[in-house]
Amino acid sequence: MINHAAILERIDATPVVSSPKRQRSSPHPCLPASLPSTAVIQREADLTAPKSLLSQLVKNATHKTALTEAMSTKITDSPPQPQSPSEIVPSSPPSPLQRFFGLKKAPKASTSWKDPESWEVLRAIERKDITYLMEVRDRAFHTLIRPSGGTTPLIHTMRIGKSHHDVAIILLGAYSRYINHLEEEDFAKKETRSNLVSLRSSLKSAIDHGLQSSDSNLLASFLQTLVMSEGDTWIQEQVKVVGIALRQGPSGRPVEVSRSAVRSVATHALGKAPLIADIEDYVSNATVDLLMMAAWSLALESFPGERLPPYYFARDDRVYKSFTDRLDQHRDDINRRLGRQLKGQLNILRSALQGHARSWHGKVDVLALELDEVR
């Protein structure tokens, strides 16, 4: 037996070192930011849905084409023989969806193109033939807005029902794309004017059908595209009118002038039907955008700078972000060169429109109290 007494005594004599106590971290409470309203979320979804849907269709079409080519390719043991220049066959052009997203510039097709008949467009809608519809959009856009048999392609799509909601979004995206690609000189062309008349008629009919069938999902988007079809000229004219009201101060009632200008377009499109929540939200969005564009246009009379892009008009808070960026960029010019009234109006617009705590309608009410009421 081994005696371990000496070892145990030495271990017992070793002092025990205790670990330092951890200090508790002090709490840092925070308040979560409020979520945007349901109307704002719905409008953002309506604007981004066409891009997402078309992106998915491009992905599916590309995958299907690659799979078909891989299955049809024959495997040979011998290497391919070089071809003479006369034997070289030009590669097939990319699909219309690929051209839509600018993946590759399409070469001229060898076969002649013939504008489709109205029944062919309607059949493609019923079959959800997106590739064909995109080809029609690129080559014969007028057939997508041309009425036939008392209906238009967009109305026909809406009558089919919710199963073709995605096709309606794609047609609406084609309309918006056509308008956005028009240059100022294009509005003087007879063909463009004819297309715009047909497009506005198609949109107004779609709005009427949506009101009658209680299908209001896309009404705000229809109205937005209808305003876009008026071109930059309409926006610039309204900016001048609202600018005159801003110069006069509260007596000019600039908020009421701006709201009346937008409501006149909505009323002309909707007739005597009441403004539903989504359209009321769009009208309020357009109202504050006109006010910001008009105020900034007055500021640029005192110093050089960039105007607010008209293609941002009534697209959520794009005008507001561009507006605040320019206020920060020209802070010194604003303080030194602008009068007291205009500086106050710019500050009111910036503070009243920031954040998502209030709806667009609520922001308009705040601006009316600040800019239209005599204090």
Short mmCIF file of C-alpha atoms in Angstrom, two decimals:
data_model
loop_
_atom_site.label_atom_id
_atom_site.label_comp_id
_atom_site.label_asym_id
_atom_site.label_seq_id
_atom_site.Cartn_x
_atom_site.Cartn_y
_atom_site.Cartn_z
CA MET A 1 0.00 0.00 0.00
CA ILE A 2 1.27 3.49 -0.98
CA ASN A 3 0.95 6.38 1.40
CA HIS A 4 -0.32 9.54 -0.42
CA ALA A 5 -0.73 11.68 2.66
CA ALA A 6 2.04 14.14 1.68
CA ILE A 7 0.53 14.73 -1.75
CA LEU A 8 -2.94 15.27 -0.34
CA GLU A 9 -1.65 17.79 2.21
CA ARG A 10 0.09 19.78 -0.52
CA ILE A 11 -3.02 19.87 -2.68
CA ASP A 12 -5.10 20.97 0.27
CA ALA A 13 -2.71 23.86 0.97
CA THR A 14 -2.99 25.27 -2.61
CA PRO A 15 -5.18 28.43 -2.58
CA VAL A 16 -8.28 28.32 -4.76
CA VAL A 17 -8.44 31.22 -7.21
CA SER A 18 -12.03 32.29 -7.93
CA SER A 19 -12.95 33.61 -11.38
CA PRO A 20 -13.97 37.29 -11.58
CA LYS A 21 -17.66 38.00 -11.64
CA ARG A 22 -19.13 38.99 -14.97
CA GLN A 23 -20.63 42.43 -15.14
CA ARG A 24 -24.18 42.60 -16.34
CA SER A 25 -24.63 44.64 -19.46
CA SER A 26 -27.07 47.46 -19.16
CA PRO A 27 -30.21 47.14 -21.30
CA HIS A 28 -30.65 49.31 -24.38
CA PRO A 29 -34.35 49.48 -25.19
CA CYS A 30 -35.38 50.47 -28.69
CA LEU A 31 -38.65 51.19 -30.44
CA PRO A 32 -39.27 49.27 -33.69
CA ALA A 33 -40.11 51.35 -36.74
CA SER A 34 -43.74 51.24 -37.76
CA LEU A 35 -44.67 49.23 -40.85
CA PRO A 36 -46.07 50.96 -43.95
CA SER A 37 -49.80 50.82 -44.52
CA THR A 38 -51.46 47.95 -46.38
CA ALA A 39 -52.22 50.23 -49.33
CA VAL A 40 -48.53 51.15 -49.71
CA ILE A 41 -47.48 47.49 -49.54
CA GLN A 42 -50.12 46.55 -52.12
CA ARG A 43 -48.99 49.28 -54.52
CA GLU A 44 -45.36 48.25 -54.19
CA ALA A 45 -46.39 44.66 -54.91
CA ASP A 46 -48.32 45.74 -58.02
CA LEU A 47 -45.28 47.66 -59.29
CA THR A 48 -42.72 44.91 -58.67
CA ALA A 49 -44.89 41.94 -59.65
CA PRO A 50 -44.45 42.36 -63.45
CA LYS A 51 -40.65 42.42 -63.20
CA SER A 52 -40.55 39.40 -60.89
CA LEU A 53 -42.99 37.45 -63.04
CA LEU A 54 -41.15 38.20 -66.27
CA SER A 55 -37.82 37.35 -64.63
CA GLN A 56 -39.19 33.94 -63.62
CA LEU A 57 -40.57 33.37 -67.11
CA VAL A 58 -37.17 34.19 -68.62
CA LYS A 59 -35.51 31.73 -66.25
CA ASN A 60 -37.99 28.98 -67.10
CA ALA A 61 -37.76 29.62 -70.84
CA THR A 62 -33.95 29.60 -70.75
CA HIS A 63 -33.88 26.36 -68.76
CA LYS A 64 -36.36 24.69 -71.11
CA THR A 65 -34.40 25.75 -74.21
CA ALA A 66 -31.11 24.50 -72.78
CA LEU A 67 -32.67 21.16 -71.83
CA THR A 68 -34.19 20.70 -75.28
CA GLU A 69 -30.89 21.46 -77.01
CA ALA A 70 -29.01 19.08 -74.73
CA MET A 71 -31.47 16.22 -75.43
CA SER A 72 -31.43 16.82 -79.19
CA THR A 73 -27.61 16.93 -79.49
CA LYS A 74 -26.07 13.77 -80.98
CA ILE A 75 -22.91 12.39 -79.38
CA THR A 76 -20.17 11.57 -81.91
CA ASP A 77 -16.75 10.07 -81.44
CA SER A 78 -15.10 12.09 -84.18
CA PRO A 79 -14.42 15.78 -83.72
CA PRO A 80 -16.62 18.14 -85.72
CA GLN A 81 -15.34 19.10 -89.16
CA PRO A 82 -14.79 22.79 -89.86
CA GLN A 83 -17.47 24.35 -92.02
CA SER A 84 -16.91 26.48 -95.06
CA PRO A 85 -18.18 30.05 -94.90
CA SER A 86 -21.04 29.18 -97.26
CA GLU A 87 -22.18 26.40 -94.93
CA ILE A 88 -22.26 28.48 -91.78
CA VAL A 89 -25.84 28.93 -90.56
CA PRO A 90 -26.57 32.04 -88.50
CA SER A 91 -27.56 31.36 -84.92
CA SER A 92 -31.20 31.71 -84.00
CA PRO A 93 -32.22 35.00 -82.38
CA PRO A 94 -32.91 35.10 -78.63
CA SER A 95 -36.44 34.91 -77.36
CA PRO A 96 -38.52 38.11 -76.94
CA LEU A 97 -38.21 37.80 -73.17
CA GLN A 98 -34.42 37.87 -73.47
CA ARG A 99 -34.65 41.01 -75.60
CA PHE A 100 -37.05 42.52 -73.02
CA PHE A 101 -34.35 42.33 -70.36
CA GLY A 102 -31.56 43.34 -72.75
CA LEU A 103 -29.66 40.04 -72.48
CA LYS A 104 -28.62 40.11 -76.11
CA LYS A 105 -29.32 42.26 -79.12
CA ALA A 106 -31.46 40.27 -81.49
CA PRO A 107 -30.30 39.94 -85.10
CA LYS A 108 -32.74 40.47 -87.93
CA ALA A 109 -35.00 37.49 -88.40
CA SER A 110 -34.75 35.69 -91.71
CA THR A 111 -38.49 35.08 -91.91
CA SER A 112 -40.94 37.88 -92.67
CA TRP A 113 -43.20 39.10 -89.87
CA LYS A 114 -46.91 39.53 -90.31
CA ASP A 115 -48.97 41.47 -87.79
CA PRO A 116 -51.25 39.09 -85.92
CA GLU A 117 -55.02 39.24 -86.19
CA SER A 118 -57.00 40.23 -83.13
CA TRP A 119 -58.23 36.68 -82.57
CA GLU A 120 -54.62 35.45 -82.51
CA VAL A 121 -53.75 37.88 -79.72
CA LEU A 122 -56.83 36.86 -77.73
CA ARG A 123 -55.99 33.19 -78.23
CA ALA A 124 -52.44 33.79 -76.95
CA ILE A 125 -53.92 35.46 -73.87
CA GLU A 126 -56.23 32.53 -73.21
CA ARG A 127 -53.32 30.09 -73.58
CA LYS A 128 -50.99 32.30 -71.51
CA ASP A 129 -48.49 32.29 -74.37
CA ILE A 130 -46.22 34.91 -72.82
CA THR A 131 -43.42 34.44 -75.35
CA TYR A 132 -45.75 35.18 -78.24
CA LEU A 133 -47.24 38.20 -76.46
CA MET A 134 -43.78 39.63 -75.89
CA GLU A 135 -43.01 39.11 -79.59
CA VAL A 136 -46.20 40.97 -80.47
CA ARG A 137 -45.29 43.76 -78.07
CA ASP A 138 -41.91 44.25 -79.78
CA ARG A 139 -43.16 44.01 -83.37
CA ALA A 140 -46.81 45.09 -83.37
CA PHE A 141 -47.60 46.90 -80.13
CA HIS A 142 -50.78 48.43 -81.57
CA THR A 143 -52.42 45.00 -81.67
CA LEU A 144 -52.21 44.82 -77.85
CA ILE A 145 -54.43 47.90 -77.49
CA ARG A 146 -56.60 47.60 -80.59
CA PRO A 147 -60.32 46.99 -79.85
CA SER A 148 -62.03 44.14 -81.66
CA GLY A 149 -65.51 42.73 -81.23
CA GLY A 150 -66.36 45.17 -78.47
CA THR A 151 -63.35 44.22 -76.35
CA THR A 152 -59.62 44.84 -76.00
CA PRO A 153 -56.85 42.41 -75.02
CA LEU A 154 -56.75 43.85 -71.49
CA ILE A 155 -60.53 43.66 -71.02
CA HIS A 156 -60.53 40.10 -72.41
CA THR A 157 -57.88 39.15 -69.87
CA MET A 158 -59.83 40.64 -66.97
CA ARG A 159 -63.04 38.89 -68.05
CA ILE A 160 -61.34 35.48 -67.90
CA GLY A 161 -60.79 35.96 -64.17
CA LYS A 162 -58.15 35.61 -61.50
CA SER A 163 -56.43 32.74 -63.30
CA HIS A 164 -55.12 35.29 -65.83
CA HIS A 165 -54.22 38.03 -63.34
CA ASP A 166 -50.54 37.57 -64.21
CA VAL A 167 -51.28 38.10 -67.93
CA ALA A 168 -53.07 41.37 -67.09
CA ILE A 169 -49.96 42.49 -65.19
CA ILE A 170 -47.76 41.65 -68.18
CA LEU A 171 -49.99 43.63 -70.55
CA LEU A 172 -49.94 46.58 -68.16
CA GLY A 173 -46.15 46.32 -67.99
CA ALA A 174 -46.02 46.38 -71.80
CA TYR A 175 -48.12 49.57 -71.82
CA SER A 176 -45.86 51.24 -69.23
CA ARG A 177 -42.74 50.19 -71.14
CA TYR A 178 -44.07 51.66 -74.37
CA ILE A 179 -44.82 54.98 -72.69
CA ASN A 180 -41.47 55.14 -70.87
CA HIS A 181 -39.56 54.62 -74.13
CA LEU A 182 -41.27 57.50 -75.93
CA GLU A 183 -39.15 60.57 -76.60
CA GLU A 184 -40.55 64.09 -76.61
CA GLU A 185 -40.53 64.24 -80.42
CA ASP A 186 -42.44 60.94 -80.62
CA PHE A 187 -45.58 62.60 -79.24
CA ALA A 188 -45.83 64.64 -82.44
CA LYS A 189 -45.99 61.54 -84.67
CA LYS A 190 -49.38 60.46 -85.99
CA GLU A 191 -48.76 56.78 -85.16
CA THR A 192 -47.80 57.59 -81.56
CA ARG A 193 -50.85 59.80 -81.06
CA SER A 194 -53.08 57.05 -82.44
CA ASN A 195 -51.51 54.46 -80.12
CA LEU A 196 -51.90 56.73 -77.09
CA VAL A 197 -55.58 57.32 -77.87
CA SER A 198 -56.16 53.56 -78.12
CA LEU A 199 -54.11 52.94 -74.97
CA ARG A 200 -56.07 55.50 -72.93
CA SER A 201 -59.34 54.08 -74.22
CA SER A 202 -58.23 50.58 -73.24
CA LEU A 203 -57.22 51.70 -69.76
CA LYS A 204 -60.45 53.63 -69.19
CA SER A 205 -62.46 50.60 -70.29
CA ALA A 206 -60.41 48.43 -67.93
CA ILE A 207 -61.09 50.84 -65.07
CA ASP A 208 -64.83 50.77 -65.84
CA HIS A 209 -64.81 46.96 -65.97
CA GLY A 210 -62.87 46.80 -62.69
CA LEU A 211 -65.40 49.08 -60.97
CA GLN A 212 -68.37 47.14 -62.31
CA SER A 213 -66.93 43.74 -61.37
CA SER A 214 -65.50 44.95 -58.03
CA ASP A 215 -62.07 43.85 -59.27
CA SER A 216 -60.02 46.76 -57.90
CA ASN A 217 -56.63 45.05 -57.59
CA LEU A 218 -55.06 46.87 -60.54
CA LEU A 219 -57.17 50.05 -60.71
CA ALA A 220 -54.46 52.24 -59.16
CA SER A 221 -51.91 50.83 -61.63
CA PHE A 222 -54.31 51.48 -64.51
CA LEU A 223 -54.72 55.08 -63.36
CA GLN A 224 -50.97 55.50 -62.96
CA THR A 225 -50.36 54.28 -66.52
CA LEU A 226 -53.16 56.55 -67.74
CA VAL A 227 -51.42 59.57 -66.19
CA MET A 228 -48.10 58.46 -67.67
CA SER A 229 -49.71 58.37 -71.12
CA GLU A 230 -50.32 62.12 -70.86
CA GLY A 231 -46.54 62.54 -71.11
CA ASP A 232 -44.16 64.90 -69.33
CA THR A 233 -46.01 67.90 -70.76
CA TRP A 234 -48.98 67.40 -68.44
CA ILE A 235 -46.70 67.08 -65.40
CA GLN A 236 -44.71 70.19 -66.29
CA GLU A 237 -47.90 72.21 -66.84
CA GLN A 238 -49.26 71.20 -63.45
CA VAL A 239 -45.90 71.96 -61.81
CA LYS A 240 -46.12 75.52 -63.15
CA VAL A 241 -49.70 75.93 -61.88
CA VAL A 242 -48.84 74.62 -58.41
CA GLY A 243 -45.69 76.79 -58.40
CA ILE A 244 -47.83 79.91 -58.92
CA ALA A 245 -49.97 78.86 -55.96
CA LEU A 246 -46.87 78.36 -53.80
CA ARG A 247 -45.65 81.87 -54.64
CA GLN A 248 -48.92 83.30 -53.33
CA GLY A 249 -48.50 81.48 -50.02
CA PRO A 250 -51.52 80.22 -48.03
CA SER A 251 -53.87 82.44 -50.04
CA GLY A 252 -52.97 80.46 -53.17
CA ARG A 253 -53.95 77.19 -51.44
CA PRO A 254 -51.21 75.14 -53.20
CA VAL A 255 -52.23 71.80 -51.65
CA GLU A 256 -55.81 72.17 -52.87
CA VAL A 257 -54.60 73.22 -56.33
CA SER A 258 -52.32 70.18 -56.56
CA ARG A 259 -54.98 67.78 -55.31
CA SER A 260 -57.59 69.18 -57.73
CA ALA A 261 -55.23 68.72 -60.69
CA VAL A 262 -54.74 65.01 -59.94
CA ARG A 263 -58.39 64.43 -59.05
CA SER A 264 -59.47 65.89 -62.38
CA VAL A 265 -57.62 63.07 -64.16
CA ALA A 266 -58.98 60.44 -61.78
CA THR A 267 -62.53 61.79 -62.04
CA HIS A 268 -62.32 61.86 -65.82
CA ALA A 269 -61.24 58.20 -65.77
CA LEU A 270 -63.60 56.98 -63.05
CA GLY A 271 -66.69 59.01 -63.91
CA LYS A 272 -69.07 59.33 -61.00
CA ALA A 273 -67.74 56.26 -59.21
CA PRO A 274 -66.35 56.95 -55.72
CA LEU A 275 -62.60 56.82 -55.20
CA ILE A 276 -61.66 53.51 -53.62
CA ALA A 277 -58.84 53.28 -51.07
CA ASP A 278 -56.09 52.30 -53.55
CA ILE A 279 -56.95 55.10 -55.98
CA GLU A 280 -57.30 57.63 -53.14
CA ASP A 281 -53.83 56.59 -52.03
CA TYR A 282 -52.49 57.14 -55.56
CA VAL A 283 -54.14 60.57 -55.79
CA SER A 284 -52.54 61.61 -52.50
CA ASN A 285 -49.15 60.31 -53.63
CA ALA A 286 -49.39 62.29 -56.86
CA THR A 287 -50.55 65.39 -54.96
CA VAL A 288 -47.48 65.58 -52.73
CA ASP A 289 -45.19 64.80 -55.68
CA LEU A 290 -46.56 67.80 -57.58
CA LEU A 291 -45.97 69.99 -54.52
CA MET A 292 -42.35 68.86 -54.16
CA MET A 293 -41.63 69.23 -57.88
CA ALA A 294 -43.19 72.69 -57.92
CA ALA A 295 -41.32 73.90 -54.82
CA TRP A 296 -38.01 72.62 -56.15
CA SER A 297 -38.69 74.23 -59.54
CA LEU A 298 -39.10 77.58 -57.77
CA ALA A 299 -35.83 77.02 -55.91
CA LEU A 300 -33.94 76.40 -59.16
CA GLU A 301 -34.85 79.92 -60.29
CA SER A 302 -32.30 81.18 -57.74
CA PHE A 303 -29.43 78.74 -58.32
CA PRO A 304 -28.46 76.05 -60.86
CA GLY A 305 -29.32 72.41 -60.20
CA GLU A 306 -31.07 69.30 -61.49
CA ARG A 307 -34.84 69.08 -61.70
CA LEU A 308 -36.74 66.22 -60.14
CA PRO A 309 -37.18 63.45 -62.75
CA PRO A 310 -40.76 63.45 -64.10
CA TYR A 311 -40.67 59.66 -64.57
CA TYR A 312 -40.52 59.34 -60.75
CA PHE A 313 -43.96 60.92 -60.54
CA ALA A 314 -46.46 59.10 -58.27
CA ARG A 315 -44.20 56.09 -57.72
CA ASP A 316 -44.26 55.82 -53.95
CA ASP A 317 -41.45 57.84 -52.31
CA ARG A 318 -39.06 58.11 -55.27
CA VAL A 319 -39.72 61.84 -55.72
CA TYR A 320 -39.31 62.41 -51.97
CA LYS A 321 -35.92 60.64 -51.88
CA SER A 322 -34.71 62.65 -54.86
CA PHE A 323 -36.14 65.82 -53.27
CA THR A 324 -34.31 65.33 -49.94
CA ASP A 325 -31.06 64.45 -51.76
CA ARG A 326 -31.18 67.77 -53.58
CA LEU A 327 -32.03 69.67 -50.39
CA ASP A 328 -28.93 68.21 -48.72
CA GLN A 329 -26.76 68.87 -51.78
CA HIS A 330 -27.80 72.53 -52.07
CA ARG A 331 -28.17 73.36 -48.37
CA ASP A 332 -25.86 76.40 -48.58
CA ASP A 333 -27.57 77.79 -51.69
CA ILE A 334 -30.98 77.38 -50.05
CA ASN A 335 -29.90 79.22 -46.89
CA ARG A 336 -28.22 82.08 -48.78
CA ARG A 337 -30.39 82.65 -51.84
CA LEU A 338 -33.99 81.67 -51.10
CA GLY A 339 -36.61 83.83 -49.48
CA ARG A 340 -38.12 83.09 -46.10
CA GLN A 341 -41.45 81.81 -47.47
CA LEU A 342 -39.94 79.29 -49.93
CA LYS A 343 -37.41 78.03 -47.37
CA GLY A 344 -40.27 77.46 -44.93
CA GLN A 345 -42.27 75.57 -47.57
CA LEU A 346 -39.31 73.32 -48.38
CA ASN A 347 -38.80 72.54 -44.69
CA ILE A 348 -42.51 71.76 -44.22
CA LEU A 349 -42.50 69.40 -47.20
CA ARG A 350 -39.43 67.59 -45.92
CA SER A 351 -40.64 67.14 -42.34
CA ALA A 352 -44.30 66.34 -43.12
CA LEU A 353 -43.53 63.66 -45.73
CA GLN A 354 -40.78 61.70 -43.98
CA GLY A 355 -41.40 58.22 -42.61
CA HIS A 356 -44.24 55.74 -43.07
CA ALA A 357 -46.16 56.41 -39.87
CA ARG A 358 -48.84 58.32 -41.80
CA SER A 359 -50.57 57.30 -45.00
CA TRP A 360 -50.30 59.46 -48.11
CA HIS A 361 -53.79 60.79 -47.40
CA GLY A 362 -52.74 61.73 -43.87
CA LYS A 363 -49.65 63.51 -45.16
CA VAL A 364 -51.77 65.57 -47.54
CA ASP A 365 -54.00 66.62 -44.63
CA VAL A 366 -50.94 67.74 -42.64
CA LEU A 367 -49.62 69.74 -45.61
CA ALA A 368 -53.02 71.38 -46.08
CA LEU A 369 -52.91 72.64 -42.48
CA GLU A 370 -49.35 73.92 -42.87
CA LEU A 371 -49.43 75.38 -46.40
CA ASP A 372 -53.08 76.32 -47.06
CA GLU A 373 -54.17 77.74 -43.72
CA VAL A 374 -53.34 81.37 -42.87
CA ARG A 375 -51.57 81.60 -39.54
#
